[in-house]
């Protein structure tokens, strides 16, 4: 009977361990900070330049993600809205990107119908060009989604983007039945440890679908040592989004610095003027219109020393900004907490086992 109880307890502890291990990442992702990272990327205009250097081929390709007129980040979706005048009327077109955080994965997906786009694009819009435009928009949106996760994890965006492209070059496959030149369908998939990405479109029904599932555990490991020389991707913010109030804060900081500098300069100037005036007055009183050059030199040296000492004091009090990202606890990790829980569970199970063994011996 005791062994059966022990077996049940151990099974329960094992199930608890598995559950804790599976939900640890989801718990530790701060949704508010994650939404700020999404806003930072999707509300900015970004130029993405890729340079390829493979055997027998070298070249570059650039694309630009343009921030929409309006953007709204909700708990499970991103709303991108374009507003403009078309054929003399104000038209709106909204694209929706769904996202979900589950375990250690973040998944983004979106779907578009070219007919809905053509309904607001204007009478002169070419359906074929509209389809191509939507495909590019889906591509850029999925790339922006990946960059937002990297931005949340404080990973260098150039490094993250380069490894993203490197993985795509090595692992992208196309469905041979739907991706040949004669087919109206296209289906492309990239599967690697870092992410799984898919792009599908059908020219006949005008449907475009795309998705990307990002492995947070693998993305945390991305650094320059993983990069080869086959490709290099550079991220350039053309118009970077700033949180409301951040510009005012910078302005206030600049004003404070300027005021401090001005006050220091004014105080130093006043000290020098007072010292010089005192010396001149003493020299006039003691020696008729004759100034002691040694005294003037001493004043200049003393003033210089005061200024140097002030600068040394100020510099010694200031601390250099820490811009590094390596060897720091990442917000989504939660590994330390999991280890403590697992150790506690093992200790508890051992104590229960010892107690039951003692009970069996007494019996």
Tab-separated table of C-alpha atoms in Angstrom:
chain	number	residue	atom	x	y	z
A	1	UNK	CA	0.000	0.000	0.000
A	2	UNK	CA	2.800	2.405	0.951
A	3	UNK	CA	4.640	1.698	-2.280
A	4	UNK	CA	1.494	2.460	-4.252
A	5	UNK	CA	1.123	5.788	-2.454
A	6	UNK	CA	4.791	6.575	-3.099
A	7	UNK	CA	4.371	5.709	-6.778
A	8	UNK	CA	1.368	8.008	-7.093
A	9	UNK	CA	3.215	10.845	-5.355
A	10	UNK	CA	6.192	10.480	-7.668
A	11	UNK	CA	3.900	10.537	-10.731
A	12	UNK	CA	2.191	13.680	-9.426
A	13	UNK	CA	5.582	15.348	-8.832
A	14	UNK	CA	6.683	14.397	-12.347
A	15	UNK	CA	3.528	15.908	-13.864
A	16	UNK	CA	4.012	19.099	-11.835
A	17	UNK	CA	7.630	19.303	-13.022
A	18	UNK	CA	6.589	18.950	-16.664
A	19	UNK	CA	3.870	21.584	-16.259
A	20	UNK	CA	6.223	24.072	-14.579
A	21	UNK	CA	8.866	23.509	-17.226
A	22	UNK	CA	6.367	24.066	-20.059
A	23	UNK	CA	4.796	27.285	-18.742
A	24	UNK	CA	7.911	28.975	-17.398
A	25	UNK	CA	8.551	31.084	-20.501
A	26	UNK	CA	4.940	32.136	-20.970
A	27	UNK	CA	4.804	33.334	-17.376
A	28	UNK	CA	8.014	35.355	-17.606
A	29	UNK	CA	7.217	37.273	-20.787
A	30	UNK	CA	6.046	40.705	-19.715
A	31	UNK	CA	3.101	41.483	-21.977
A	32	UNK	CA	3.327	45.255	-21.529
A	33	UNK	CA	7.024	45.360	-22.418
A	34	UNK	CA	6.376	42.965	-25.293
A	35	UNK	CA	3.675	45.283	-26.690
A	36	UNK	CA	6.134	48.198	-26.400
A	37	UNK	CA	8.641	46.224	-28.496
A	38	UNK	CA	5.929	45.530	-31.086
A	39	UNK	CA	5.069	49.235	-31.218
A	40	UNK	CA	8.738	50.210	-31.490
A	41	UNK	CA	9.232	48.061	-34.601
A	42	UNK	CA	5.848	48.259	-36.347
A	43	UNK	CA	5.469	52.026	-35.827
A	44	UNK	CA	8.937	52.705	-37.304
A	45	UNK	CA	9.983	52.846	-40.935
A	46	UNK	CA	12.884	50.417	-41.397
A	47	UNK	CA	15.246	49.761	-44.300
A	48	UNK	CA	16.532	46.175	-44.469
A	49	UNK	CA	19.676	45.715	-46.584
A	50	UNK	CA	20.957	42.200	-47.302
A	51	UNK	CA	24.333	41.479	-48.899
A	52	UNK	CA	25.004	37.925	-50.075
A	53	UNK	CA	28.466	36.484	-50.643
A	54	UNK	CA	28.157	32.863	-51.719
A	55	UNK	CA	30.279	30.822	-54.096
A	56	UNK	CA	29.702	32.025	-57.630
A	57	UNK	CA	27.282	34.780	-56.581
A	58	UNK	CA	27.398	38.072	-54.766
A	59	UNK	CA	24.902	40.892	-54.657
A	60	UNK	CA	22.667	42.963	-52.450
A	61	UNK	CA	18.964	43.401	-51.975
A	62	UNK	CA	17.084	45.973	-49.936
A	63	UNK	CA	13.486	46.302	-48.854
A	64	UNK	CA	11.703	48.825	-46.689
A	65	UNK	CA	9.017	48.331	-44.097
A	66	UNK	CA	6.962	51.534	-44.012
A	67	UNK	CA	5.068	52.373	-40.839
A	68	UNK	CA	1.280	52.608	-41.397
A	69	UNK	CA	-0.809	55.722	-40.843
A	70	UNK	CA	-2.212	54.257	-37.631
A	71	UNK	CA	-1.208	51.275	-35.511
A	72	UNK	CA	-2.872	49.614	-32.544
A	73	UNK	CA	-1.373	46.847	-30.407
A	74	UNK	CA	-3.928	44.661	-28.641
A	75	UNK	CA	-3.545	41.611	-26.391
A	76	UNK	CA	-3.536	39.150	-29.293
A	77	UNK	CA	-3.378	41.181	-32.497
A	78	UNK	CA	-1.695	44.072	-34.287
A	79	UNK	CA	-3.882	46.394	-36.383
A	80	UNK	CA	-2.138	48.273	-39.207
A	81	UNK	CA	-4.309	50.924	-40.837
A	82	UNK	CA	-3.546	52.937	-43.971
A	83	UNK	CA	-5.599	56.089	-44.594
A	84	UNK	CA	-5.345	58.110	-47.792
A	85	UNK	CA	-7.191	59.843	-50.568
A	86	UNK	CA	-8.102	57.633	-53.531
A	87	UNK	CA	-10.080	58.911	-56.528
A	88	UNK	CA	-11.049	62.002	-54.537
A	89	UNK	CA	-12.299	60.025	-51.528
A	90	UNK	CA	-10.712	59.207	-48.167
A	91	UNK	CA	-10.231	55.444	-47.971
A	92	UNK	CA	-9.058	53.127	-45.191
A	93	UNK	CA	-7.417	49.729	-45.423
A	94	UNK	CA	-6.660	47.684	-42.295
A	95	UNK	CA	-4.410	44.638	-42.030
A	96	UNK	CA	-4.565	42.392	-38.983
A	97	UNK	CA	-1.670	40.356	-37.602
A	98	UNK	CA	-2.639	37.799	-34.967
A	99	UNK	CA	-0.038	36.788	-32.400
A	100	UNK	CA	0.100	34.319	-29.519
A	101	UNK	CA	2.638	33.513	-26.803
A	102	UNK	CA	2.631	29.851	-25.820
A	103	UNK	CA	5.325	28.096	-23.816
A	104	UNK	CA	8.619	29.250	-25.347
A	105	UNK	CA	7.125	30.096	-28.755
A	106	UNK	CA	5.716	33.303	-30.225
A	107	UNK	CA	3.590	32.874	-33.344
A	108	UNK	CA	2.413	35.559	-35.785
A	109	UNK	CA	-0.014	35.006	-38.676
A	110	UNK	CA	-1.956	37.092	-41.157
A	111	UNK	CA	-4.289	36.614	-44.114
A	112	UNK	CA	-5.293	39.007	-46.900
A	113	UNK	CA	-7.702	39.017	-49.807
A	114	UNK	CA	-6.619	41.015	-52.838
A	115	UNK	CA	-10.283	41.781	-53.618
A	116	UNK	CA	-10.657	43.679	-50.362
A	117	UNK	CA	-7.530	45.646	-51.166
A	118	UNK	CA	-8.715	46.463	-54.701
A	119	UNK	CA	-12.039	47.720	-53.274
A	120	UNK	CA	-10.208	50.698	-51.721
A	121	UNK	CA	-7.142	50.914	-53.974
A	122	UNK	CA	-8.778	52.852	-56.812
A	123	UNK	CA	-10.018	52.160	-60.313
A	124	UNK	CA	-6.554	52.337	-61.890
A	125	UNK	CA	-4.988	49.706	-59.630
A	126	UNK	CA	-3.663	46.671	-61.480
A	127	UNK	CA	-4.767	43.380	-59.808
A	128	UNK	CA	-1.454	41.702	-60.607
A	129	UNK	CA	0.559	44.536	-59.076
A	130	UNK	CA	-1.795	44.615	-56.086
A	131	UNK	CA	-1.114	40.907	-55.512
A	132	UNK	CA	2.641	41.471	-55.645
A	133	UNK	CA	2.293	44.408	-53.253
A	134	UNK	CA	0.408	42.272	-50.718
A	135	UNK	CA	3.022	39.508	-50.939
A	136	UNK	CA	5.808	42.011	-50.201
A	137	UNK	CA	3.761	43.475	-47.351
A	138	UNK	CA	3.316	40.005	-45.818
A	139	UNK	CA	7.033	39.293	-46.146
A	140	UNK	CA	7.996	42.574	-44.495
A	141	UNK	CA	5.405	42.132	-41.741
A	142	UNK	CA	6.700	38.682	-40.781
A	143	UNK	CA	10.273	40.007	-40.754
A	144	UNK	CA	9.151	42.918	-38.565
A	145	UNK	CA	7.468	40.422	-36.217
A	146	UNK	CA	10.748	38.546	-35.801
A	147	UNK	CA	12.657	41.798	-35.206
A	148	UNK	CA	10.118	42.818	-32.543
A	149	UNK	CA	10.790	39.622	-30.563
A	150	UNK	CA	14.560	40.177	-30.888
A	151	UNK	CA	14.063	43.782	-29.797
A	152	UNK	CA	12.140	42.607	-26.716
A	153	UNK	CA	14.994	40.236	-25.815
A	154	UNK	CA	17.532	43.107	-26.257
A	155	UNK	CA	19.405	41.258	-29.001
A	156	UNK	CA	21.375	43.323	-31.511
A	157	UNK	CA	19.025	43.702	-34.476
A	158	UNK	CA	21.768	43.508	-37.121
A	159	UNK	CA	22.993	40.211	-35.664
A	160	UNK	CA	19.460	38.844	-35.278
A	161	UNK	CA	18.513	39.847	-38.847
A	162	UNK	CA	21.697	38.381	-40.343
A	163	UNK	CA	21.147	35.025	-38.631
A	164	UNK	CA	17.495	35.142	-39.698
A	165	UNK	CA	18.550	35.486	-43.368
A	166	UNK	CA	21.304	32.895	-42.963
A	167	UNK	CA	18.780	30.339	-41.684
A	168	UNK	CA	16.397	31.164	-44.534
A	169	UNK	CA	19.102	30.603	-47.167
A	170	UNK	CA	19.997	27.210	-45.695
A	171	UNK	CA	16.540	25.819	-44.875
A	172	UNK	CA	13.908	27.242	-47.252
A	173	UNK	CA	11.961	24.717	-49.318
A	174	UNK	CA	9.208	25.156	-51.894
A	175	UNK	CA	6.290	22.866	-52.555
A	176	UNK	CA	7.114	21.456	-56.024
A	177	UNK	CA	3.427	20.993	-56.871
A	178	UNK	CA	2.401	24.559	-56.141
A	179	UNK	CA	5.507	26.634	-56.803
A	180	UNK	CA	6.386	25.995	-60.439
A	181	UNK	CA	6.043	28.650	-63.121
A	182	UNK	CA	2.826	27.192	-64.536
A	183	UNK	CA	0.984	27.034	-61.209
A	184	UNK	CA	-1.209	29.838	-59.886
A	185	UNK	CA	-0.252	28.854	-56.351
A	186	UNK	CA	2.958	29.462	-54.414
A	187	UNK	CA	3.936	27.774	-51.159
A	188	UNK	CA	7.301	28.429	-49.499
A	189	UNK	CA	8.390	27.155	-46.074
A	190	UNK	CA	11.462	27.733	-43.917
A	191	UNK	CA	11.994	25.316	-41.031
A	192	UNK	CA	14.969	25.665	-38.677
A	193	UNK	CA	15.630	25.594	-34.934
A	194	UNK	CA	15.190	29.365	-34.723
A	195	UNK	CA	11.842	29.704	-36.495
A	196	UNK	CA	9.301	28.189	-38.843
A	197	UNK	CA	7.999	30.480	-41.570
A	198	UNK	CA	5.475	30.008	-44.344
A	199	UNK	CA	4.268	32.118	-47.265
A	200	UNK	CA	1.361	31.028	-49.438
A	201	UNK	CA	-0.610	32.827	-52.127
A	202	UNK	CA	-3.105	31.893	-54.811
A	203	UNK	CA	-3.380	34.162	-57.826
A	204	UNK	CA	-6.721	32.647	-58.849
A	205	UNK	CA	-8.675	33.467	-55.700
A	206	UNK	CA	-6.413	36.339	-54.595
A	207	UNK	CA	-5.626	34.856	-51.188
A	208	UNK	CA	-2.336	35.594	-49.380
A	209	UNK	CA	-1.325	33.880	-46.131
A	210	UNK	CA	1.830	34.104	-44.051
A	211	UNK	CA	2.997	32.981	-40.638
A	212	UNK	CA	6.101	32.747	-38.484
A	213	UNK	CA	6.664	30.807	-35.256
A	214	UNK	CA	9.735	31.956	-33.306
A	215	UNK	CA	11.556	29.816	-30.751
A	216	UNK	CA	12.485	32.154	-27.892
A	217	UNK	CA	14.972	29.675	-26.429
A	218	UNK	CA	16.950	29.606	-29.690
A	219	UNK	CA	16.638	33.338	-30.296
A	220	UNK	CA	18.170	34.030	-26.875
A	221	UNK	CA	21.310	32.176	-28.016
A	222	UNK	CA	21.843	34.252	-31.179
A	223	UNK	CA	25.155	36.109	-31.222
A	224	UNK	CA	27.864	37.040	-33.707
A	225	UNK	CA	29.702	33.720	-33.248
A	226	UNK	CA	26.853	31.940	-35.070
A	227	UNK	CA	27.223	34.051	-38.218
A	228	UNK	CA	29.136	32.972	-41.293
A	229	UNK	CA	30.335	35.200	-44.132
A	230	UNK	CA	27.705	34.106	-46.627
A	231	UNK	CA	25.297	36.925	-45.822
A	232	UNK	CA	25.071	40.186	-43.914
A	233	UNK	CA	21.821	41.993	-43.099
A	234	UNK	CA	21.748	45.556	-41.814
A	235	UNK	CA	18.807	47.241	-40.091
A	236	UNK	CA	18.459	51.009	-40.520
A	237	UNK	CA	15.716	53.043	-38.847
A	238	UNK	CA	14.548	55.664	-41.325
A	239	UNK	CA	11.958	57.045	-38.936
A	240	UNK	CA	12.250	55.434	-35.501
A	241	UNK	CA	9.231	55.414	-33.205
A	242	UNK	CA	9.737	56.969	-29.792
A	243	UNK	CA	7.423	56.489	-26.849
A	244	UNK	CA	5.341	59.580	-25.974
A	245	UNK	CA	7.226	61.691	-23.474
A	246	UNK	CA	10.664	60.355	-24.322
A	247	UNK	CA	11.483	63.384	-26.492
A	248	UNK	CA	10.326	65.735	-23.728
A	249	UNK	CA	12.490	63.835	-21.253
A	250	UNK	CA	15.483	64.248	-23.547
A	251	UNK	CA	14.663	67.923	-23.930
A	252	UNK	CA	14.484	68.360	-20.162
A	253	UNK	CA	17.775	66.503	-19.745
A	254	UNK	CA	19.426	68.728	-22.345
A	255	UNK	CA	18.043	71.824	-20.661
A	256	UNK	CA	19.348	70.632	-17.282
A	257	UNK	CA	22.792	69.962	-18.741
A	258	UNK	CA	22.840	73.323	-20.521
A	259	UNK	CA	21.765	75.142	-17.364
A	260	UNK	CA	24.438	73.367	-15.329
A	261	UNK	CA	27.107	74.248	-17.896
A	262	UNK	CA	25.949	77.865	-18.074
A	263	UNK	CA	25.901	78.184	-14.289
A	264	UNK	CA	29.380	76.692	-14.020
A	265	UNK	CA	30.721	79.036	-16.695
A	266	UNK	CA	29.049	82.057	-15.092
A	267	UNK	CA	30.333	81.154	-11.616
A	268	UNK	CA	33.860	80.634	-12.912
A	269	UNK	CA	33.739	83.920	-14.822
A	270	UNK	CA	32.519	85.795	-11.756
A	271	UNK	CA	35.269	84.276	-9.619
A	272	UNK	CA	37.911	85.284	-12.147
A	273	UNK	CA	36.506	88.810	-12.476
A	274	UNK	CA	36.353	89.322	-8.714
A	275	UNK	CA	39.876	88.031	-8.236
A	276	UNK	CA	41.242	90.221	-11.000
A	277	UNK	CA	39.389	93.293	-9.698
A	278	UNK	CA	40.751	92.759	-6.179
A	279	UNK	CA	44.293	92.399	-7.429
A	280	UNK	CA	44.032	95.441	-9.673
A	281	UNK	CA	42.583	97.558	-6.875
A	282	UNK	CA	45.295	96.446	-4.447
A	283	UNK	CA	47.961	97.062	-7.055
A	284	UNK	CA	46.616	100.559	-7.761
A	285	UNK	CA	46.501	101.416	-4.056
A	286	UNK	CA	49.978	100.054	-3.268
A	287	UNK	CA	51.926	100.902	-6.386
A	288	UNK	CA	50.635	103.763	-8.469
A	289	UNK	CA	49.224	102.169	-11.678
A	290	UNK	CA	51.644	99.250	-11.428
A	291	UNK	CA	50.479	95.660	-11.425
A	292	UNK	CA	52.467	92.811	-9.987
A	293	UNK	CA	52.805	90.317	-12.846
A	294	UNK	CA	53.493	87.497	-10.432
A	295	UNK	CA	50.159	88.073	-8.690
A	296	UNK	CA	48.281	88.016	-11.984
A	297	UNK	CA	50.035	84.765	-12.953
A	298	UNK	CA	49.122	83.237	-9.611
A	299	UNK	CA	45.484	84.196	-10.128
A	300	UNK	CA	45.451	82.610	-13.573
A	301	UNK	CA	47.039	79.429	-12.223
A	302	UNK	CA	44.627	79.260	-9.301
A	303	UNK	CA	41.655	79.786	-11.602
A	304	UNK	CA	42.914	77.111	-13.973
A	305	UNK	CA	43.446	74.689	-11.103
A	306	UNK	CA	39.926	75.346	-9.801
A	307	UNK	CA	38.449	74.658	-13.205
A	308	UNK	CA	40.528	71.474	-13.668
A	309	UNK	CA	39.624	70.247	-10.191
A	310	UNK	CA	35.926	70.818	-10.881
A	311	UNK	CA	36.142	68.828	-14.109
A	312	UNK	CA	38.010	65.984	-12.382
A	313	UNK	CA	35.427	65.881	-9.591
A	314	UNK	CA	32.518	65.839	-12.031
A	315	UNK	CA	34.128	63.150	-14.180
A	316	UNK	CA	34.910	60.959	-11.174
A	317	UNK	CA	31.278	61.108	-10.044
A	318	UNK	CA	29.818	60.123	-13.404
A	319	UNK	CA	29.430	56.453	-14.311
A	320	UNK	CA	29.815	55.128	-17.882
A	321	UNK	CA	26.599	53.905	-19.465
A	322	UNK	CA	26.252	50.137	-19.627
A	323	UNK	CA	25.222	49.334	-23.208
A	324	UNK	CA	26.183	45.665	-23.132
A	325	UNK	CA	23.644	42.893	-23.525
A	326	UNK	CA	25.704	39.730	-23.007
A	327	UNK	CA	25.748	37.693	-19.785
A	328	UNK	CA	22.574	39.322	-18.470
A	329	UNK	CA	19.328	37.741	-17.307
A	330	UNK	CA	16.869	37.918	-20.191
A	331	UNK	CA	13.307	38.903	-19.219
A	332	UNK	CA	11.788	35.768	-20.747
A	333	UNK	CA	14.241	33.212	-19.408
A	334	UNK	CA	12.976	32.194	-15.951
A	335	UNK	CA	15.492	29.344	-15.820
A	336	UNK	CA	16.687	30.113	-12.285
A	337	UNK	CA	13.162	29.898	-10.890
A	338	UNK	CA	12.581	26.547	-12.612
A	339	UNK	CA	15.802	25.121	-11.164
A	340	UNK	CA	14.825	26.113	-7.623
A	341	UNK	CA	11.377	24.553	-8.039
A	342	UNK	CA	12.805	21.311	-9.413
A	343	UNK	CA	15.338	21.032	-6.570
A	344	UNK	CA	12.558	21.621	-4.025
A	345	UNK	CA	10.407	18.915	-5.606
A	346	UNK	CA	13.261	16.404	-5.552
A	347	UNK	CA	13.980	17.141	-1.868
A	348	UNK	CA	10.289	16.757	-0.969
A	349	UNK	CA	10.012	13.438	-2.805
A	350	UNK	CA	13.142	12.115	-1.046
A	351	UNK	CA	11.773	13.123	2.365
A	352	UNK	CA	8.477	11.360	1.634
A	353	UNK	CA	10.367	8.256	0.523
A	354	UNK	CA	12.478	8.209	3.732
A	355	UNK	CA	9.385	8.638	5.926
A	356	UNK	CA	7.585	5.769	4.203
A	357	UNK	CA	10.647	3.505	4.505
A	358	UNK	CA	10.804	4.219	8.235
A	359	UNK	CA	7.098	3.433	8.470
A	360	UNK	CA	7.641	0.101	6.690
A	361	UNK	CA	10.552	-0.774	9.023
A	362	UNK	CA	8.494	-0.041	12.124
A	363	UNK	CA	5.592	-2.057	10.760
